[in-house]
mmCIF file of C-alpha atoms and ligand atoms in Angstrom:
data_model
loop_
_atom_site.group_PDB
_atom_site.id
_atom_site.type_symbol
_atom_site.label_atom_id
_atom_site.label_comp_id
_atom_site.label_asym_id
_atom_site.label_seq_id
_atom_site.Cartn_x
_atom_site.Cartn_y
_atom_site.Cartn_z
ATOM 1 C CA UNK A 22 82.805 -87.731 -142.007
ATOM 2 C CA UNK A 23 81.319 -88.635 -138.672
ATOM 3 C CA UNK A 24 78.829 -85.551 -138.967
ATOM 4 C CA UNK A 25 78.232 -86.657 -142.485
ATOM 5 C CA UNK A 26 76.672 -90.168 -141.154
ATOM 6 C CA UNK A 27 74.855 -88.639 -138.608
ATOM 7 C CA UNK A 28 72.897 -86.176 -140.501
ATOM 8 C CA UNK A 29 72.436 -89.002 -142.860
ATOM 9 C CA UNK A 30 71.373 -91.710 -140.283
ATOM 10 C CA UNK A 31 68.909 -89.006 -139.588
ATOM 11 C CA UNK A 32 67.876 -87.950 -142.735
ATOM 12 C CA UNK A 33 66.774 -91.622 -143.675
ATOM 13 C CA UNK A 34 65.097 -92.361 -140.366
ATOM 14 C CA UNK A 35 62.945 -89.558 -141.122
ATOM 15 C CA UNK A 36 62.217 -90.638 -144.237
ATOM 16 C CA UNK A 37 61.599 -94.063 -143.201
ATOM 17 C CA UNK A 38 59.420 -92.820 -140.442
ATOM 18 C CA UNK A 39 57.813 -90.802 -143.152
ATOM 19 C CA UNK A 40 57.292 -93.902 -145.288
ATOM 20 C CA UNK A 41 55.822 -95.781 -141.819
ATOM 21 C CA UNK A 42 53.430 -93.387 -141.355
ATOM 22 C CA UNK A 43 52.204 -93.279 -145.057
ATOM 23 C CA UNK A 44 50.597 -89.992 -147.195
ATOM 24 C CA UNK A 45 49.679 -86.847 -145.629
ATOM 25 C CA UNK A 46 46.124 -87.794 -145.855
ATOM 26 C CA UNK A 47 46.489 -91.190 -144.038
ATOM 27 C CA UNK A 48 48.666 -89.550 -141.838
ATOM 28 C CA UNK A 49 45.426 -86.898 -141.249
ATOM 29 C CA UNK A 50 43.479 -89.329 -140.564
ATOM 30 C CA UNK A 51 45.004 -91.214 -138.348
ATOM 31 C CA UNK A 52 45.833 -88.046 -136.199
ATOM 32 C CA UNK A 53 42.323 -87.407 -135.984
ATOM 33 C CA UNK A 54 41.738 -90.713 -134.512
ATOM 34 C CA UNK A 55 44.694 -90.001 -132.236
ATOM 35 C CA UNK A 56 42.985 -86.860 -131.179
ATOM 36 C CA UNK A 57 39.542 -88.241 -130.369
ATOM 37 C CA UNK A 58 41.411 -91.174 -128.545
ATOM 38 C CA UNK A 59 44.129 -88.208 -126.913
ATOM 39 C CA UNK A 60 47.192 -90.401 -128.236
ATOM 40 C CA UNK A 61 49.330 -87.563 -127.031
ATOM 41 C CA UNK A 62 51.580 -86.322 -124.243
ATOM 42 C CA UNK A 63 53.381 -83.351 -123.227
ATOM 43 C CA UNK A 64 57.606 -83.685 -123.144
ATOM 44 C CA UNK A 65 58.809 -80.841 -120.541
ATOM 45 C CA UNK A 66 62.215 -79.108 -121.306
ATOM 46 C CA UNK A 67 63.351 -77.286 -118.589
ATOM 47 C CA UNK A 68 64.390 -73.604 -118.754
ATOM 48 C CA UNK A 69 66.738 -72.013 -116.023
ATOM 49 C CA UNK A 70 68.215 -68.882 -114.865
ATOM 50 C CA UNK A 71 71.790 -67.722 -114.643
ATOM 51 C CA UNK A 72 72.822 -69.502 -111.664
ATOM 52 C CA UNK A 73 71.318 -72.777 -113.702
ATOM 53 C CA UNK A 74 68.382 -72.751 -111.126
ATOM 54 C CA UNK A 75 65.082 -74.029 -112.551
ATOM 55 C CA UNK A 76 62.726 -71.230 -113.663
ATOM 56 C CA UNK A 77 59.945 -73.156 -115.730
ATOM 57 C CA UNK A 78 59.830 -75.608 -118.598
ATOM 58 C CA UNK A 79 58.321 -75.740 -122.244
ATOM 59 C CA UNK A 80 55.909 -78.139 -122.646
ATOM 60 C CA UNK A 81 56.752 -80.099 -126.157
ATOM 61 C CA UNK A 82 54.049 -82.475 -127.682
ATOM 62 C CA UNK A 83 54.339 -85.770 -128.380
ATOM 63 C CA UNK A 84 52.471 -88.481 -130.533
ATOM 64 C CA UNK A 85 52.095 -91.547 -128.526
ATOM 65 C CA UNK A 86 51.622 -94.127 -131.458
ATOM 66 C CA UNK A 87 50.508 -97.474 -130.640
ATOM 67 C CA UNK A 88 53.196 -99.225 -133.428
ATOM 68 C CA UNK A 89 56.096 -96.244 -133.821
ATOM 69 C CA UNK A 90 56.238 -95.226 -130.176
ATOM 70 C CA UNK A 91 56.757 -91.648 -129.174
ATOM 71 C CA UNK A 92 56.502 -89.730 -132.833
ATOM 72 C CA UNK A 93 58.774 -86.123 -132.679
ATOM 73 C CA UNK A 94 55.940 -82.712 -133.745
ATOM 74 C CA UNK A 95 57.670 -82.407 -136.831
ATOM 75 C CA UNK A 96 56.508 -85.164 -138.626
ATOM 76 C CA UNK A 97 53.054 -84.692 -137.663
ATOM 77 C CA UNK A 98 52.309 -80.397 -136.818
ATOM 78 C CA UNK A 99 52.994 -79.448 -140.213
ATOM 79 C CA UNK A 100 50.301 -81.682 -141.413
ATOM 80 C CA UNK A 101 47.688 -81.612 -138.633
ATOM 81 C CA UNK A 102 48.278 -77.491 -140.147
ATOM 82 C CA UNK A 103 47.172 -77.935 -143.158
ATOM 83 C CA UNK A 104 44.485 -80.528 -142.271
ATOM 84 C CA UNK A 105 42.928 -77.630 -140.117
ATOM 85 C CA UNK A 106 43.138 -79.641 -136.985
ATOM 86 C CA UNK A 107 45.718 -77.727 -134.722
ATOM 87 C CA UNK A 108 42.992 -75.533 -133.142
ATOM 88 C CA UNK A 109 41.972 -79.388 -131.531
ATOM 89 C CA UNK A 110 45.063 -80.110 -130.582
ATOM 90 C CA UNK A 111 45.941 -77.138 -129.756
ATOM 91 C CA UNK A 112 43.602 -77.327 -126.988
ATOM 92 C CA UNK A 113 44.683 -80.557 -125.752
ATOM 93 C CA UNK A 114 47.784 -78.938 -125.033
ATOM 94 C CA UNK A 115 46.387 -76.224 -123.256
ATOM 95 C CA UNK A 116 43.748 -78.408 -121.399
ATOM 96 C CA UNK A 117 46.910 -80.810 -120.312
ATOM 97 C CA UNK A 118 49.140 -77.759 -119.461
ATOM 98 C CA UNK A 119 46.805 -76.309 -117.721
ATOM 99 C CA UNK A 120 46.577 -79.390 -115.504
ATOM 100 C CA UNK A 121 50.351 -79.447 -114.662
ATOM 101 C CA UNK A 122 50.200 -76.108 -113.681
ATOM 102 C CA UNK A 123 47.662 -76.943 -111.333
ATOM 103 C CA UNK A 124 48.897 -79.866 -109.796
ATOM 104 C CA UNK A 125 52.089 -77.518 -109.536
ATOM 105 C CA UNK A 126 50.896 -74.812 -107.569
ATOM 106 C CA UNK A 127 50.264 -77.238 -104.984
ATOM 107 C CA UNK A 128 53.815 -78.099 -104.046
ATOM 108 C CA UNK A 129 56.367 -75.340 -102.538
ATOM 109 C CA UNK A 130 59.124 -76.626 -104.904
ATOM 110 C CA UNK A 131 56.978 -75.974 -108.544
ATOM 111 C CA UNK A 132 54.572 -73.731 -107.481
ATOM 112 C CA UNK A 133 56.679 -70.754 -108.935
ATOM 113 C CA UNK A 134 57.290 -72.610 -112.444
ATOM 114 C CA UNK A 135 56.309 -70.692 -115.630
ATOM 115 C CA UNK A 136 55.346 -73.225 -118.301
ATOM 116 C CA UNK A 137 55.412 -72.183 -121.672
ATOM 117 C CA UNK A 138 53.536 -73.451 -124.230
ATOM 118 C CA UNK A 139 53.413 -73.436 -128.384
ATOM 119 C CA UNK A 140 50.829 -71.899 -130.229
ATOM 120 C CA UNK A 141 49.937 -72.594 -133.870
ATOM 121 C CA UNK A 142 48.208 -69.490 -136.053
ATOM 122 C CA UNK A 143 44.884 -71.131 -136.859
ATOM 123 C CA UNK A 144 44.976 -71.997 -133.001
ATOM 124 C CA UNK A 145 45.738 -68.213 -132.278
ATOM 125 C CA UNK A 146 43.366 -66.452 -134.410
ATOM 126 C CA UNK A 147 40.242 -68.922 -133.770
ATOM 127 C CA UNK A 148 37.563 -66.901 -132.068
ATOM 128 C CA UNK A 149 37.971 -68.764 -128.553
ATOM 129 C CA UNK A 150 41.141 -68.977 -127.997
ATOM 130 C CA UNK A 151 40.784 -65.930 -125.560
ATOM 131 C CA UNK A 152 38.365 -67.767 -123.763
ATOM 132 C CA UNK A 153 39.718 -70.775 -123.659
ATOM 133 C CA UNK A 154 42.716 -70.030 -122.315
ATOM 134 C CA UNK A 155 41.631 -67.165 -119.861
ATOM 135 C CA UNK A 156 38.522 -69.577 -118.541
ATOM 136 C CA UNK A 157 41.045 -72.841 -117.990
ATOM 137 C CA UNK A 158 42.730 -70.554 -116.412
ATOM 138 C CA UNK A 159 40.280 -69.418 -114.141
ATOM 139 C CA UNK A 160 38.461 -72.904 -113.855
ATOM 140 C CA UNK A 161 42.163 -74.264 -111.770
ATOM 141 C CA UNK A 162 42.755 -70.739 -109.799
ATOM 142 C CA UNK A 163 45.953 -70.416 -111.744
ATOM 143 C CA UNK A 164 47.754 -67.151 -111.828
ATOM 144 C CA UNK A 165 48.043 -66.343 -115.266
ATOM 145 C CA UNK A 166 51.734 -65.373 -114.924
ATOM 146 C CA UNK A 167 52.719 -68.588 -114.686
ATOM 147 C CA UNK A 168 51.701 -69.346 -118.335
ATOM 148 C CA UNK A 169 53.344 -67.994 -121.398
ATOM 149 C CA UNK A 170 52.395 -68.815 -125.056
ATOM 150 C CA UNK A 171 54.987 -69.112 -127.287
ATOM 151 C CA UNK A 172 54.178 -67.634 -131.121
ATOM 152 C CA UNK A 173 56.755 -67.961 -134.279
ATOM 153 C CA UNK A 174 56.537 -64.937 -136.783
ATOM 154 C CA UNK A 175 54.800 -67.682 -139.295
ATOM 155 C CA UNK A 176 51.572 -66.353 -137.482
ATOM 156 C CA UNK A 177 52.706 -62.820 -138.159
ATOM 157 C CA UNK A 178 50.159 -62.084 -141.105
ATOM 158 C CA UNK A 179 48.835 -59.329 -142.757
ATOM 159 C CA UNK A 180 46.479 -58.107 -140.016
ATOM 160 C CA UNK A 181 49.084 -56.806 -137.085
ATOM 161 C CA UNK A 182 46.283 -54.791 -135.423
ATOM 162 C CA UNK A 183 44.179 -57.767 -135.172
ATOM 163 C CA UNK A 184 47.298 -59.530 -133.987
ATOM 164 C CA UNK A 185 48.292 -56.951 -131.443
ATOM 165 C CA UNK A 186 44.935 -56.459 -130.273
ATOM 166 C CA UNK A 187 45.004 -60.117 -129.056
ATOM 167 C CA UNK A 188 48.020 -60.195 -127.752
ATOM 168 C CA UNK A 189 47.029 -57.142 -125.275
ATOM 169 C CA UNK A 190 43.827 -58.968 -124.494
ATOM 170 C CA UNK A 191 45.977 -62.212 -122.988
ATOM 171 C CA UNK A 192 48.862 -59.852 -121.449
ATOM 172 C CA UNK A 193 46.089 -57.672 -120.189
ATOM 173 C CA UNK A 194 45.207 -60.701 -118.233
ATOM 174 C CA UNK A 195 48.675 -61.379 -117.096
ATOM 175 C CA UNK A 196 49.504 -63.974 -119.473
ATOM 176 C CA UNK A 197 53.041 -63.664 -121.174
ATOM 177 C CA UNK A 198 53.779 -63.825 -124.178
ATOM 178 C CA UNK A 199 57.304 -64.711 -126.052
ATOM 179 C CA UNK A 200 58.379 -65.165 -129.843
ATOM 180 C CA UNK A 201 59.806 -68.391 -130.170
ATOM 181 C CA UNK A 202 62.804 -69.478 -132.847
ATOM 182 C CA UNK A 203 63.913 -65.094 -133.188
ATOM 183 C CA UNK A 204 65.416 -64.383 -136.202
ATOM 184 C CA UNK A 205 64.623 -67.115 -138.575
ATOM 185 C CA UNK A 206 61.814 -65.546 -140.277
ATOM 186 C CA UNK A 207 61.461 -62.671 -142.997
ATOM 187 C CA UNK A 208 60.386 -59.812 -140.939
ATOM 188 C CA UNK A 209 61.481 -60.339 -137.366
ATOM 189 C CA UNK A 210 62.738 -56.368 -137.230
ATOM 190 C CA UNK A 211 59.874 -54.682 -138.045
ATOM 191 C CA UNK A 212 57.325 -57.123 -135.728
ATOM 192 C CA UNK A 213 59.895 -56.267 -132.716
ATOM 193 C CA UNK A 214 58.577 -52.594 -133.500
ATOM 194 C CA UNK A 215 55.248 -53.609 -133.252
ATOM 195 C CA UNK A 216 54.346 -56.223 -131.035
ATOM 196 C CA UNK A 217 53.820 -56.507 -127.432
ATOM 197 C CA UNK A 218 55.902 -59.142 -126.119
ATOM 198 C CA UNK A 219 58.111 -60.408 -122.754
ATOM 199 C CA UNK A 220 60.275 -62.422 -123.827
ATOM 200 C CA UNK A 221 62.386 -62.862 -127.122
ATOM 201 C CA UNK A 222 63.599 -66.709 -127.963
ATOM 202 C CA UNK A 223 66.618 -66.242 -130.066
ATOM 203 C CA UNK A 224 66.674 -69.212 -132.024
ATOM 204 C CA UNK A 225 69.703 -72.138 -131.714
ATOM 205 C CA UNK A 226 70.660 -71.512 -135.330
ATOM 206 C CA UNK A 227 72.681 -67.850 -134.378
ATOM 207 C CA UNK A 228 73.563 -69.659 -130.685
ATOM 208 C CA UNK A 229 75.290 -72.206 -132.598
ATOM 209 C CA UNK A 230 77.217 -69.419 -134.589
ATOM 210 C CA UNK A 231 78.839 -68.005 -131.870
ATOM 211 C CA UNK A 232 82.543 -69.887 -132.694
ATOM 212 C CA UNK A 233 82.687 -67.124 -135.681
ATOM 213 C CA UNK A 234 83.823 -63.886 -135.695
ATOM 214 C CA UNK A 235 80.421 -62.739 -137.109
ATOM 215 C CA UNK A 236 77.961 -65.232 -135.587
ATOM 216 C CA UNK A 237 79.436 -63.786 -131.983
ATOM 217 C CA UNK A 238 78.819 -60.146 -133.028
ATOM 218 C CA UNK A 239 75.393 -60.842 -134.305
ATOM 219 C CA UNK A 240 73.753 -62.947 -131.533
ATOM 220 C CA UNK A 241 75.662 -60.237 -128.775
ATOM 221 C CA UNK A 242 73.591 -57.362 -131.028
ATOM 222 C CA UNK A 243 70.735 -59.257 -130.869
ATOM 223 C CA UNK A 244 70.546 -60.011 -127.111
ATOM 224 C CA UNK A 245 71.331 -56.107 -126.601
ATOM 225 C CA UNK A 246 68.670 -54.872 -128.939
ATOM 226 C CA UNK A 247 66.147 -57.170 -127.139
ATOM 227 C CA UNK A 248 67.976 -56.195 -123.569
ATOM 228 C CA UNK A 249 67.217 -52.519 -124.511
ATOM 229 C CA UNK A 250 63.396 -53.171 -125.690
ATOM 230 C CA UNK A 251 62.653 -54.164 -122.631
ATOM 231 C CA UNK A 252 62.405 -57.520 -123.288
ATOM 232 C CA UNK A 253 63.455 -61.121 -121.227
ATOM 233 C CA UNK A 254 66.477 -62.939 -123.218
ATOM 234 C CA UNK A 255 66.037 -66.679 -123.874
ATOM 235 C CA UNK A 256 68.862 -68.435 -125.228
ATOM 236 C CA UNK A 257 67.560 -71.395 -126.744
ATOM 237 C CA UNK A 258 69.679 -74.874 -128.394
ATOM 238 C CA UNK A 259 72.155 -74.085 -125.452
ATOM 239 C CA UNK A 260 74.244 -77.949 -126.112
ATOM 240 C CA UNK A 261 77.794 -76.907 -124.381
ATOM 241 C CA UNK A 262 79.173 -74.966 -121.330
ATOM 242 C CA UNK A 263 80.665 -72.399 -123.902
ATOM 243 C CA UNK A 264 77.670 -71.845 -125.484
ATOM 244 C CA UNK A 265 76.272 -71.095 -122.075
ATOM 245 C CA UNK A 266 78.590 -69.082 -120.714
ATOM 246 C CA UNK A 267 78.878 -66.764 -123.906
ATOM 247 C CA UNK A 268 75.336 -66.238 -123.963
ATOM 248 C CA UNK A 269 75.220 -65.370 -119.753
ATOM 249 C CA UNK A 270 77.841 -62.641 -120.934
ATOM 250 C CA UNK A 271 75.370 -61.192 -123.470
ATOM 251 C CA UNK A 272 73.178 -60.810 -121.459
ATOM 252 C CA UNK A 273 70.372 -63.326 -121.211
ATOM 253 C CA UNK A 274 68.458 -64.056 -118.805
ATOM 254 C CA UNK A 275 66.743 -67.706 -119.036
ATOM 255 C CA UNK A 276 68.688 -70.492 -120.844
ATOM 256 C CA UNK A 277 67.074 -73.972 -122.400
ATOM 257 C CA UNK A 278 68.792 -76.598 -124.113
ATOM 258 C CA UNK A 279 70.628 -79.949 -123.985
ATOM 259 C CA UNK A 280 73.055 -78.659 -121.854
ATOM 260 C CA UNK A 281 70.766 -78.498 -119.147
ATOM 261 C CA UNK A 282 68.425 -81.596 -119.724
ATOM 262 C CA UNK A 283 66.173 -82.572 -122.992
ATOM 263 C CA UNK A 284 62.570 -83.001 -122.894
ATOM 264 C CA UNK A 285 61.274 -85.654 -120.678
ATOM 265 C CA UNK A 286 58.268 -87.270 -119.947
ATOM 266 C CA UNK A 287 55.828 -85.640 -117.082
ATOM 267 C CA UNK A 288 57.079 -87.408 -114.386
ATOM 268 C CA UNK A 289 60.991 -88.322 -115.715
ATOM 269 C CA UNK A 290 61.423 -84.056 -115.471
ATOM 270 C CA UNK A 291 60.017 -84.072 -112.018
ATOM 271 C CA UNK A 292 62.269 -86.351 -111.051
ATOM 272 C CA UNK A 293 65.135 -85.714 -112.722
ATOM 273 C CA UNK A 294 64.633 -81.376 -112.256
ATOM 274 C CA UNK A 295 62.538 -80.299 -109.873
HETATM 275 P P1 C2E B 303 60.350 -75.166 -130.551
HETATM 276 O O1 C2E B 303 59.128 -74.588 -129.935
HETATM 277 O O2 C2E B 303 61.363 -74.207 -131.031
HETATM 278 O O3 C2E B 303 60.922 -76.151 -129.445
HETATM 279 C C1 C2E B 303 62.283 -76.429 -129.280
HETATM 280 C C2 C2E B 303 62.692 -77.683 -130.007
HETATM 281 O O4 C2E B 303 64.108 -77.784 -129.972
HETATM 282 C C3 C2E B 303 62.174 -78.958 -129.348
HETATM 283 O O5 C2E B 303 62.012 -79.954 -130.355
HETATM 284 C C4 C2E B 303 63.331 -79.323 -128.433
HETATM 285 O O6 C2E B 303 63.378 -80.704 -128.104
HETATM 286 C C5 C2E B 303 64.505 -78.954 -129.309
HETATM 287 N N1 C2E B 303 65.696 -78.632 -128.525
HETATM 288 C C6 C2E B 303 65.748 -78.057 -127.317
HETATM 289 N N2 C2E B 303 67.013 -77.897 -126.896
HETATM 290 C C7 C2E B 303 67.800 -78.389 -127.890
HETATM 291 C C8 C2E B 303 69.221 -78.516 -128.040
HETATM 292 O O7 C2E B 303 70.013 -78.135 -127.193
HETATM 293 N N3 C2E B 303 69.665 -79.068 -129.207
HETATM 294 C C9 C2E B 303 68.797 -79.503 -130.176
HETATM 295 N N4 C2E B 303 69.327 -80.047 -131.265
HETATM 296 N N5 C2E B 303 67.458 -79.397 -130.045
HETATM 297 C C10 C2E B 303 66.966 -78.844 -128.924
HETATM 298 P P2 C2E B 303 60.664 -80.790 -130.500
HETATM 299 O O8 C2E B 303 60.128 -81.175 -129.160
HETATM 300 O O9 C2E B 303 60.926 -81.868 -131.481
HETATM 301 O O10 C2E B 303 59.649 -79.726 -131.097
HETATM 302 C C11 C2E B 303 59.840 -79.201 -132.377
HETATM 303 C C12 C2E B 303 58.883 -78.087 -132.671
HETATM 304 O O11 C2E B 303 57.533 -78.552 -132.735
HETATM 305 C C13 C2E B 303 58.853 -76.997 -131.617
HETATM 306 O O12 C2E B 303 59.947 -76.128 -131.777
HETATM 307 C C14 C2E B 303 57.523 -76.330 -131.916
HETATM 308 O O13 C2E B 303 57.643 -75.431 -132.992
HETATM 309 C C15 C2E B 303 56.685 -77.506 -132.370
HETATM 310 N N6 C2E B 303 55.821 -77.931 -131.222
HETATM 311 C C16 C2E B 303 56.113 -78.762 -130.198
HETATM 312 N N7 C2E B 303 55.049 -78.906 -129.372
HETATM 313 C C17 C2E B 303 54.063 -78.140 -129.886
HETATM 314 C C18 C2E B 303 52.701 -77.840 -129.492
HETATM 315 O O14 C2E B 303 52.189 -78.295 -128.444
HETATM 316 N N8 C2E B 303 51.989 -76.995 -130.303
HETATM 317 C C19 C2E B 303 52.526 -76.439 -131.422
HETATM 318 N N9 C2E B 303 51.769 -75.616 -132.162
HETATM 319 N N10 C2E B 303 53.792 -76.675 -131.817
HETATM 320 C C20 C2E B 303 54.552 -77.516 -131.058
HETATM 321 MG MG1 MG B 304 58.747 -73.263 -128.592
HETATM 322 MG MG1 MG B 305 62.108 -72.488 -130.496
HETATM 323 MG MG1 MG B 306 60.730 -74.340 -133.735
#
């Protein structure tokens, strides 16, 4: 019953947020008022290693509103999609994480941080997102390591040369790349055969699983195929010490979740993490 509530408690604050924020199209155009005014900021979630030591952080975007406050990507990405204006924002994001990165590598403590950042497809497959990325990169000295993009298979198209042949491009440069939310689309076999990647994100749904017989077995599989491909093992969603400590046991190498501290605020994660 007490789950119940919850999920309905959330289910009508969305909806009521949803009804605060009006139509998609109002909703469009406000964002690209929010855009030209940069309305936004980047959350940071850390991600550690084993031992629980900090290894980097993903940055997560956030709508600063001026009347609802701090509004969560889901109610707005999907529609600053389809209103064509993620390639924008996209670069905000960049731009911004770009800047963190910098002002990291000037302290002992961060300097080492990898921060990973979300990419949408239109964002991806614009013409100058090579550039843009490679020459902010460039512009702040920043070695390209420390960045990783993060792609979902909803980018994963017809055109998987085209695809791959970006992805190279980037890694060529030293920038890493990982598939975010692993196993919740249609294909997510036959890309893993394909693509060139360093680091899988298996998403929270199968880490969440693990208390059955069959949700253990598959997320232990899953870890080992990626394990044997060569590829880093992030075990996202991670909420409890059990869910940690399984996941350790298959194998994975870099943990994020609850558990070890939500998305905060630029200078709240400093504080709190580094
Ligand atoms: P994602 O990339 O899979 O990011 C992880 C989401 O899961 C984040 O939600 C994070 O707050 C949440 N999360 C992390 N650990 C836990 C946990 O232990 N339990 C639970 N229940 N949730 C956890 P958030 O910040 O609301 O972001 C949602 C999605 O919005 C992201 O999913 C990503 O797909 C998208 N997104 C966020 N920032 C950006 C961005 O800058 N660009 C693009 N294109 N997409 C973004
Ligand atoms: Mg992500
Ligand atoms: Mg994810
Ligand atoms: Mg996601």
């Amino acid at each position: 019953i007490h789950a119940a509530v919850v999920a309905l408690l959330l289910c009508g604050s969305v909806l009521l947020l949803q009804r605060k924020l009006g139509p998609d199209s109002m909703l469009a155009r406000e964002l690209r008022s929010a855009i030209a005014k940069e309305q936004f900021e980047l959350f940071f979630q850390p991600q550690v290693d084993g031992a629980g030591g900090l290894i980097g952080a993903e940055a997560l975007l956030r709508w600063k509103h001026p009347r609802l406050g701090y509004v969560a990507p889901d109610n707005f990405i999907p529609i600053a999609e389809r209103a064509g204006l993620m390639p924008e924002l996209g670069g905000w994001v960049l731009r911004t994480a770009v800047e963190t990165l910098s002002a990291w590598s000037l302290r002992e403590d961060t300097k080492d941080l990898v921060l990973s950042v979300n990419v949408s497809p239109d964002q991806f497959f614009k013409e100058d997102f090579f550039e843009n990325v490679t020459s902010a990169l460039e512009a702040s000295a920043i070695e390209p390591r420390r960045l990783q993009l993060e792609l979902t298979e909803t980018m994963f198209v017809a055109d998987v040369d085209g695809l791959v042949k970006k992805m190279k491009a980037l890694q060529d440069r030293g920038i890493g790349i990982a598939l975010d939310d692993f196993g919740t689309g249609y294909s997510s076999l036959s890309y893993l055969r394909q693509l060139p990647l360093q680091q899988l994100k298996i998403d929270r749904s199968f880490v969440w699983a693990i208390t059955t017989k069959r949700g253990a077995l598959l997320v232990r599989s899953i870890a080992q195929m990626g394990h044997d491909l060569g590829l880093e093992i992030l075990a996202e969603g991670i909420e409890t010490d059990e869910q940690f400590q399984f996941m350790l046991d298959c194998g994975c190498s870099a943990f994020q979740g609850y558990h070890f501290g939500r998305p905060l605020a630029l200078h709240a994660f400093e504080d709190r993490f580094v």
